[in-house]
mmCIF file of C-alpha atoms in Angstrom:
data_model
loop_
_atom_site.group_PDB
_atom_site.id
_atom_site.type_symbol
_atom_site.label_atom_id
_atom_site.label_comp_id
_atom_site.label_asym_id
_atom_site.label_seq_id
_atom_site.Cartn_x
_atom_site.Cartn_y
_atom_site.Cartn_z
ATOM 1 C CA UNK A 1 -77.883 -119.461 11.085
ATOM 2 C CA UNK A 2 -80.204 -116.917 12.448
ATOM 3 C CA UNK A 3 -78.756 -114.710 15.314
ATOM 4 C CA UNK A 4 -80.479 -115.684 18.668
ATOM 5 C CA UNK A 5 -82.139 -112.852 20.488
ATOM 6 C CA UNK A 6 -83.435 -112.550 24.031
ATOM 7 C CA UNK A 7 -85.381 -109.814 25.609
ATOM 8 C CA UNK A 8 -84.987 -108.974 29.410
ATOM 9 C CA UNK A 9 -86.667 -106.390 31.685
ATOM 10 C CA UNK A 10 -85.572 -104.916 34.926
ATOM 11 C CA UNK A 11 -87.458 -101.994 36.759
ATOM 12 C CA UNK A 12 -89.729 -100.662 34.221
ATOM 13 C CA UNK A 13 -93.384 -100.294 32.788
ATOM 14 C CA UNK A 14 -92.492 -103.000 29.984
ATOM 15 C CA UNK A 15 -93.880 -100.588 27.527
ATOM 16 C CA UNK A 16 -90.772 -100.659 25.367
ATOM 17 C CA UNK A 17 -91.247 -104.356 25.009
ATOM 18 C CA UNK A 18 -94.811 -103.893 24.067
ATOM 19 C CA UNK A 19 -93.534 -101.578 21.339
ATOM 20 C CA UNK A 20 -91.310 -104.149 20.130
ATOM 21 C CA UNK A 21 -94.309 -106.622 19.920
ATOM 22 C CA UNK A 22 -96.168 -104.132 17.936
ATOM 23 C CA UNK A 23 -93.128 -103.703 15.552
ATOM 24 C CA UNK A 24 -93.020 -107.367 14.957
ATOM 25 C CA UNK A 25 -96.538 -107.538 13.947
ATOM 26 C CA UNK A 26 -95.981 -104.611 11.477
ATOM 27 C CA UNK A 27 -92.809 -106.137 10.264
ATOM 28 C CA UNK A 28 -93.170 -109.784 10.386
ATOM 29 C CA UNK A 29 -90.216 -110.173 7.995
ATOM 30 C CA UNK A 30 -87.907 -109.551 10.887
ATOM 31 C CA UNK A 31 -89.041 -112.959 12.493
ATOM 32 C CA UNK A 32 -87.683 -114.562 9.345
ATOM 33 C CA UNK A 33 -84.122 -113.410 10.028
ATOM 34 C CA UNK A 34 -83.843 -113.697 13.893
ATOM 35 C CA UNK A 35 -84.655 -116.352 16.350
ATOM 36 C CA UNK A 36 -86.027 -114.972 19.550
ATOM 37 C CA UNK A 37 -85.336 -117.593 22.351
ATOM 38 C CA UNK A 38 -86.361 -115.575 25.364
ATOM 39 C CA UNK A 39 -89.222 -112.894 25.554
ATOM 40 C CA UNK A 40 -91.564 -113.132 28.595
ATOM 41 C CA UNK A 41 -94.024 -110.832 27.075
ATOM 42 C CA UNK A 42 -94.443 -113.020 24.154
ATOM 43 C CA UNK A 43 -93.497 -116.616 24.960
ATOM 44 C CA UNK A 44 -93.144 -119.112 27.793
ATOM 45 C CA UNK A 45 -90.007 -120.817 26.510
ATOM 46 C CA UNK A 46 -86.664 -119.512 27.797
ATOM 47 C CA UNK A 47 -83.470 -120.265 26.052
ATOM 48 C CA UNK A 48 -80.258 -119.234 27.444
ATOM 49 C CA UNK A 49 -78.141 -119.414 24.248
ATOM 50 C CA UNK A 50 -78.296 -115.952 22.670
ATOM 51 C CA UNK A 51 -76.072 -113.613 20.879
ATOM 52 C CA UNK A 52 -77.995 -110.346 21.024
ATOM 53 C CA UNK A 53 -79.613 -109.097 24.326
ATOM 54 C CA UNK A 54 -82.143 -106.272 24.431
ATOM 55 C CA UNK A 55 -82.623 -105.095 27.950
ATOM 56 C CA UNK A 56 -85.491 -102.779 29.170
ATOM 57 C CA UNK A 57 -85.506 -101.160 32.727
ATOM 58 C CA UNK A 58 -82.966 -99.659 35.079
ATOM 59 C CA UNK A 59 -81.112 -101.300 37.724
ATOM 60 C CA UNK A 60 -82.652 -100.508 41.093
ATOM 61 C CA UNK A 61 -81.489 -103.270 43.546
ATOM 62 C CA UNK A 62 -78.151 -104.677 44.320
ATOM 63 C CA UNK A 63 -79.244 -108.246 43.214
ATOM 64 C CA UNK A 64 -80.100 -106.827 39.787
ATOM 65 C CA UNK A 65 -76.331 -106.389 39.108
ATOM 66 C CA UNK A 66 -75.558 -110.083 39.007
ATOM 67 C CA UNK A 67 -78.180 -110.965 36.409
ATOM 68 C CA UNK A 68 -77.194 -107.878 34.255
ATOM 69 C CA UNK A 69 -73.582 -109.137 34.400
ATOM 70 C CA UNK A 70 -74.698 -112.589 33.470
ATOM 71 C CA UNK A 71 -76.454 -111.269 30.431
ATOM 72 C CA UNK A 72 -73.488 -109.229 29.398
ATOM 73 C CA UNK A 73 -71.263 -112.304 29.701
ATOM 74 C CA UNK A 74 -73.618 -114.354 27.470
ATOM 75 C CA UNK A 75 -74.351 -111.795 24.809
ATOM 76 C CA UNK A 76 -72.122 -110.683 22.119
ATOM 77 C CA UNK A 77 -74.125 -107.490 21.843
ATOM 78 C CA UNK A 78 -76.163 -105.671 24.556
ATOM 79 C CA UNK A 79 -78.774 -103.024 23.538
ATOM 80 C CA UNK A 80 -80.272 -100.812 26.157
ATOM 81 C CA UNK A 81 -84.021 -100.657 25.277
ATOM 82 C CA UNK A 82 -85.770 -97.323 26.141
ATOM 83 C CA UNK A 83 -85.206 -94.585 28.677
ATOM 84 C CA UNK A 84 -85.028 -96.513 31.790
ATOM 85 C CA UNK A 85 -82.147 -98.842 30.623
ATOM 86 C CA UNK A 86 -80.653 -95.872 28.864
ATOM 87 C CA UNK A 87 -80.919 -93.105 31.332
ATOM 88 C CA UNK A 88 -82.188 -94.651 34.488
ATOM 89 C CA UNK A 89 -85.465 -93.219 33.417
ATOM 90 C CA UNK A 90 -88.330 -92.063 35.559
ATOM 91 C CA UNK A 91 -87.110 -94.423 38.330
ATOM 92 C CA UNK A 92 -83.993 -92.226 38.797
ATOM 93 C CA UNK A 93 -86.314 -89.211 40.181
ATOM 94 C CA UNK A 94 -85.918 -90.740 43.602
ATOM 95 C CA UNK A 95 -82.079 -90.306 43.497
ATOM 96 C CA UNK A 96 -82.649 -86.553 44.257
ATOM 97 C CA UNK A 97 -84.030 -87.805 47.681
ATOM 98 C CA UNK A 98 -82.215 -89.488 50.645
ATOM 99 C CA UNK A 99 -82.833 -93.252 49.907
ATOM 100 C CA UNK A 100 -84.218 -93.834 53.466
ATOM 101 C CA UNK A 101 -86.729 -91.164 53.019
ATOM 102 C CA UNK A 102 -87.753 -92.639 49.635
ATOM 103 C CA UNK A 103 -87.976 -96.151 51.125
ATOM 104 C CA UNK A 104 -90.132 -94.923 53.906
ATOM 105 C CA UNK A 105 -92.453 -93.016 51.596
ATOM 106 C CA UNK A 106 -93.023 -95.948 49.303
ATOM 107 C CA UNK A 107 -93.097 -98.784 51.652
ATOM 108 C CA UNK A 108 -93.926 -97.328 55.086
ATOM 109 C CA UNK A 109 -93.402 -99.514 58.062
ATOM 110 C CA UNK A 110 -92.492 -102.312 55.544
ATOM 111 C CA UNK A 111 -89.502 -100.463 54.240
ATOM 112 C CA UNK A 112 -87.040 -103.014 55.443
ATOM 113 C CA UNK A 113 -88.746 -105.742 53.593
ATOM 114 C CA UNK A 114 -87.612 -104.440 50.208
ATOM 115 C CA UNK A 115 -84.339 -104.371 48.537
ATOM 116 C CA UNK A 116 -83.547 -101.134 46.920
ATOM 117 C CA UNK A 117 -80.868 -98.579 46.063
ATOM 118 C CA UNK A 118 -80.478 -95.562 43.758
ATOM 119 C CA UNK A 119 -81.717 -96.222 40.101
ATOM 120 C CA UNK A 120 -79.020 -96.722 37.632
ATOM 121 C CA UNK A 121 -78.875 -97.016 33.872
ATOM 122 C CA UNK A 122 -77.301 -100.129 32.510
ATOM 123 C CA UNK A 123 -74.181 -98.225 31.508
ATOM 124 C CA UNK A 124 -73.467 -97.745 35.269
ATOM 125 C CA UNK A 125 -73.230 -101.498 35.609
ATOM 126 C CA UNK A 126 -71.944 -103.048 32.412
ATOM 127 C CA UNK A 127 -70.689 -101.956 28.997
ATOM 128 C CA UNK A 128 -73.605 -101.375 26.642
ATOM 129 C CA UNK A 129 -72.966 -101.701 22.913
ATOM 130 C CA UNK A 130 -76.012 -99.742 21.595
ATOM 131 C CA UNK A 131 -78.967 -97.787 22.630
ATOM 132 C CA UNK A 132 -82.438 -97.297 21.378
ATOM 133 C CA UNK A 133 -83.768 -94.490 23.360
ATOM 134 C CA UNK A 134 -87.267 -93.030 24.222
ATOM 135 C CA UNK A 135 -90.252 -93.524 26.428
ATOM 136 C CA UNK A 136 -91.331 -95.669 24.735
ATOM 137 C CA UNK A 137 -88.931 -96.565 21.938
ATOM 138 C CA UNK A 138 -89.929 -95.548 18.302
ATOM 139 C CA UNK A 139 -91.184 -98.610 16.253
ATOM 140 C CA UNK A 140 -89.292 -97.557 13.163
ATOM 141 C CA UNK A 141 -85.986 -96.964 15.123
ATOM 142 C CA UNK A 142 -86.289 -100.436 16.599
ATOM 143 C CA UNK A 143 -86.754 -102.022 13.085
ATOM 144 C CA UNK A 144 -83.733 -100.097 11.769
ATOM 145 C CA UNK A 145 -81.597 -101.046 14.653
ATOM 146 C CA UNK A 146 -82.457 -104.704 14.102
ATOM 147 C CA UNK A 147 -81.595 -104.245 10.452
ATOM 148 C CA UNK A 148 -78.253 -102.660 11.157
ATOM 149 C CA UNK A 149 -77.377 -105.400 13.679
ATOM 150 C CA UNK A 150 -78.011 -108.076 11.071
ATOM 151 C CA UNK A 151 -75.800 -106.146 8.653
ATOM 152 C CA UNK A 152 -72.887 -106.048 11.295
ATOM 153 C CA UNK A 153 -73.420 -102.431 12.262
ATOM 154 C CA UNK A 154 -74.226 -100.847 15.548
ATOM 155 C CA UNK A 155 -77.390 -98.889 15.735
ATOM 156 C CA UNK A 156 -76.491 -95.231 15.653
ATOM 157 C CA UNK A 157 -78.694 -92.520 17.447
ATOM 158 C CA UNK A 158 -78.394 -88.779 16.420
ATOM 159 C CA UNK A 159 -76.165 -86.585 18.407
ATOM 160 C CA UNK A 160 -77.908 -83.432 17.342
ATOM 161 C CA UNK A 161 -80.854 -81.653 19.231
ATOM 162 C CA UNK A 162 -84.515 -82.163 18.668
ATOM 163 C CA UNK A 163 -84.764 -78.720 17.349
ATOM 164 C CA UNK A 164 -83.482 -80.102 14.149
ATOM 165 C CA UNK A 165 -86.311 -82.594 13.870
ATOM 166 C CA UNK A 166 -88.859 -79.714 14.584
ATOM 167 C CA UNK A 167 -87.365 -77.715 11.719
ATOM 168 C CA UNK A 168 -87.479 -80.732 9.387
ATOM 169 C CA UNK A 169 -91.209 -81.241 10.126
ATOM 170 C CA UNK A 170 -91.736 -77.508 10.058
ATOM 171 C CA UNK A 171 -93.111 -77.322 13.582
ATOM 172 C CA UNK A 172 -93.378 -73.875 15.190
ATOM 173 C CA UNK A 173 -91.001 -73.689 18.049
ATOM 174 C CA UNK A 174 -92.812 -74.293 21.403
ATOM 175 C CA UNK A 175 -91.066 -71.243 23.008
ATOM 176 C CA UNK A 176 -92.588 -69.049 20.278
ATOM 177 C CA UNK A 177 -96.024 -70.570 20.995
ATOM 178 C CA UNK A 178 -95.631 -69.430 24.764
ATOM 179 C CA UNK A 179 -94.809 -72.821 26.092
ATOM 180 C CA UNK A 180 -91.549 -74.700 27.257
ATOM 181 C CA UNK A 181 -89.581 -77.445 25.813
ATOM 182 C CA UNK A 182 -86.335 -79.432 26.421
ATOM 183 C CA UNK A 183 -85.689 -79.947 22.646
ATOM 184 C CA UNK A 184 -82.627 -77.731 22.565
ATOM 185 C CA UNK A 185 -80.801 -80.158 24.805
ATOM 186 C CA UNK A 186 -82.401 -83.308 23.844
ATOM 187 C CA UNK A 187 -81.294 -85.828 21.222
ATOM 188 C CA UNK A 188 -83.316 -85.910 18.155
ATOM 189 C CA UNK A 189 -84.577 -89.114 16.231
ATOM 190 C CA UNK A 190 -88.194 -89.271 17.176
ATOM 191 C CA UNK A 191 -89.363 -86.839 14.383
ATOM 192 C CA UNK A 192 -90.291 -84.473 17.276
ATOM 193 C CA UNK A 193 -93.697 -86.216 17.969
ATOM 194 C CA UNK A 194 -94.496 -84.405 21.039
ATOM 195 C CA UNK A 195 -93.840 -80.880 19.763
ATOM 196 C CA UNK A 196 -95.821 -81.792 16.534
ATOM 197 C CA UNK A 197 -98.759 -82.628 18.874
ATOM 198 C CA UNK A 198 -98.515 -79.388 20.734
ATOM 199 C CA UNK A 199 -96.404 -80.806 23.800
ATOM 200 C CA UNK A 200 -92.974 -79.641 24.616
ATOM 201 C CA UNK A 201 -90.296 -82.251 24.740
ATOM 202 C CA UNK A 202 -89.764 -83.724 28.163
ATOM 203 C CA UNK A 203 -86.287 -85.167 27.266
ATOM 204 C CA UNK A 204 -87.081 -88.881 27.087
ATOM 205 C CA UNK A 205 -84.310 -89.510 24.452
ATOM 206 C CA UNK A 206 -81.503 -88.170 26.891
ATOM 207 C CA UNK A 207 -79.137 -85.155 26.550
ATOM 208 C CA UNK A 208 -77.041 -84.372 23.528
ATOM 209 C CA UNK A 209 -73.360 -84.333 23.973
ATOM 210 C CA UNK A 210 -72.076 -81.128 25.724
ATOM 211 C CA UNK A 211 -75.691 -79.609 26.286
ATOM 212 C CA UNK A 212 -75.732 -76.016 27.122
ATOM 213 C CA UNK A 213 -77.785 -76.355 30.479
ATOM 214 C CA UNK A 214 -77.147 -72.780 31.419
ATOM 215 C CA UNK A 215 -78.955 -71.451 28.438
ATOM 216 C CA UNK A 216 -81.930 -73.929 28.612
ATOM 217 C CA UNK A 217 -82.389 -73.129 32.249
ATOM 218 C CA UNK A 218 -82.348 -69.268 31.379
ATOM 219 C CA UNK A 219 -84.835 -69.885 28.625
ATOM 220 C CA UNK A 220 -87.163 -71.633 30.852
ATOM 221 C CA UNK A 221 -86.896 -68.865 33.422
ATOM 222 C CA UNK A 222 -87.746 -66.328 30.691
ATOM 223 C CA UNK A 223 -90.931 -68.303 30.096
ATOM 224 C CA UNK A 224 -92.073 -68.008 33.730
ATOM 225 C CA UNK A 225 -90.716 -71.097 35.236
ATOM 226 C CA UNK A 226 -89.631 -71.121 38.817
ATOM 227 C CA UNK A 227 -86.228 -72.799 39.987
ATOM 228 C CA UNK A 228 -88.415 -75.648 41.553
ATOM 229 C CA UNK A 229 -90.430 -76.122 38.278
ATOM 230 C CA UNK A 230 -87.140 -76.173 36.128
ATOM 231 C CA UNK A 231 -85.551 -78.819 38.375
ATOM 232 C CA UNK A 232 -88.679 -80.833 38.110
ATOM 233 C CA UNK A 233 -88.953 -80.534 34.481
ATOM 234 C CA UNK A 234 -85.199 -81.712 34.147
ATOM 235 C CA UNK A 235 -85.817 -84.495 36.567
ATOM 236 C CA UNK A 236 -88.641 -86.445 34.874
ATOM 237 C CA UNK A 237 -86.156 -88.309 32.518
ATOM 238 C CA UNK A 238 -82.726 -86.665 33.035
ATOM 239 C CA UNK A 239 -82.032 -86.967 36.709
ATOM 240 C CA UNK A 240 -79.120 -89.330 36.336
ATOM 241 C CA UNK A 241 -77.463 -87.343 33.640
ATOM 242 C CA UNK A 242 -78.083 -84.003 35.175
ATOM 243 C CA UNK A 243 -76.614 -85.207 38.484
ATOM 244 C CA UNK A 244 -73.567 -86.537 36.616
ATOM 245 C CA UNK A 245 -73.209 -82.925 34.950
ATOM 246 C CA UNK A 246 -73.374 -81.573 38.554
ATOM 247 C CA UNK A 247 -70.728 -83.822 39.714
ATOM 248 C CA UNK A 248 -73.168 -85.724 42.203
ATOM 249 C CA UNK A 249 -73.106 -89.557 42.633
ATOM 250 C CA UNK A 250 -76.132 -91.162 43.924
ATOM 251 C CA UNK A 251 -75.461 -92.565 47.282
#
């Protein structure tokens, strides 16, 4: 029996699901060993009998929680797909502002028409079995994750910093090139694609365990960044995690 797989999305751009489609086109053999029963980006049929659920997107409305919990009850394995599901993603930037101010800024005089609350990763609502990080996810990492699940193993993500990837790919450190980078506190696993193209890491794969935030902030200061610029850089993908480190809970 092929394991039945379903894909779901909450607040996101759905770019990770598009990456999944691209991966399946490059690796059609995966379709021979799994049965996809629900995937809005690719099919109109909707099956509710599934064992593995991939969820993209963050939880941004109270009503999202019921559906997320329903998926958790049905699925034997739940995988957070991408930075929004894993970290709260870019959506969590608003958590730094009073919710009422955010609602008024986005919706204006229609602010009471729309249900919303601080953005949360899936793990703030349910237990998540595995994560495929990134914005968007990496094609090879997704294919590997599916293979591991079929073998009865949980996908593993690196717990060491991106700097290791840069050394393995022989990139010159972004700081030595006069630029800034969050690689020292960000999980590796993407083959340092951004630094390889001359762009410092923005942290889309999330923080490593026990990141040295004091040192990374000091390094950013030494390279000319103001406190506001540092806060903005750490907020793009890491708002939820850094607020947790600060002991701040979104209202």
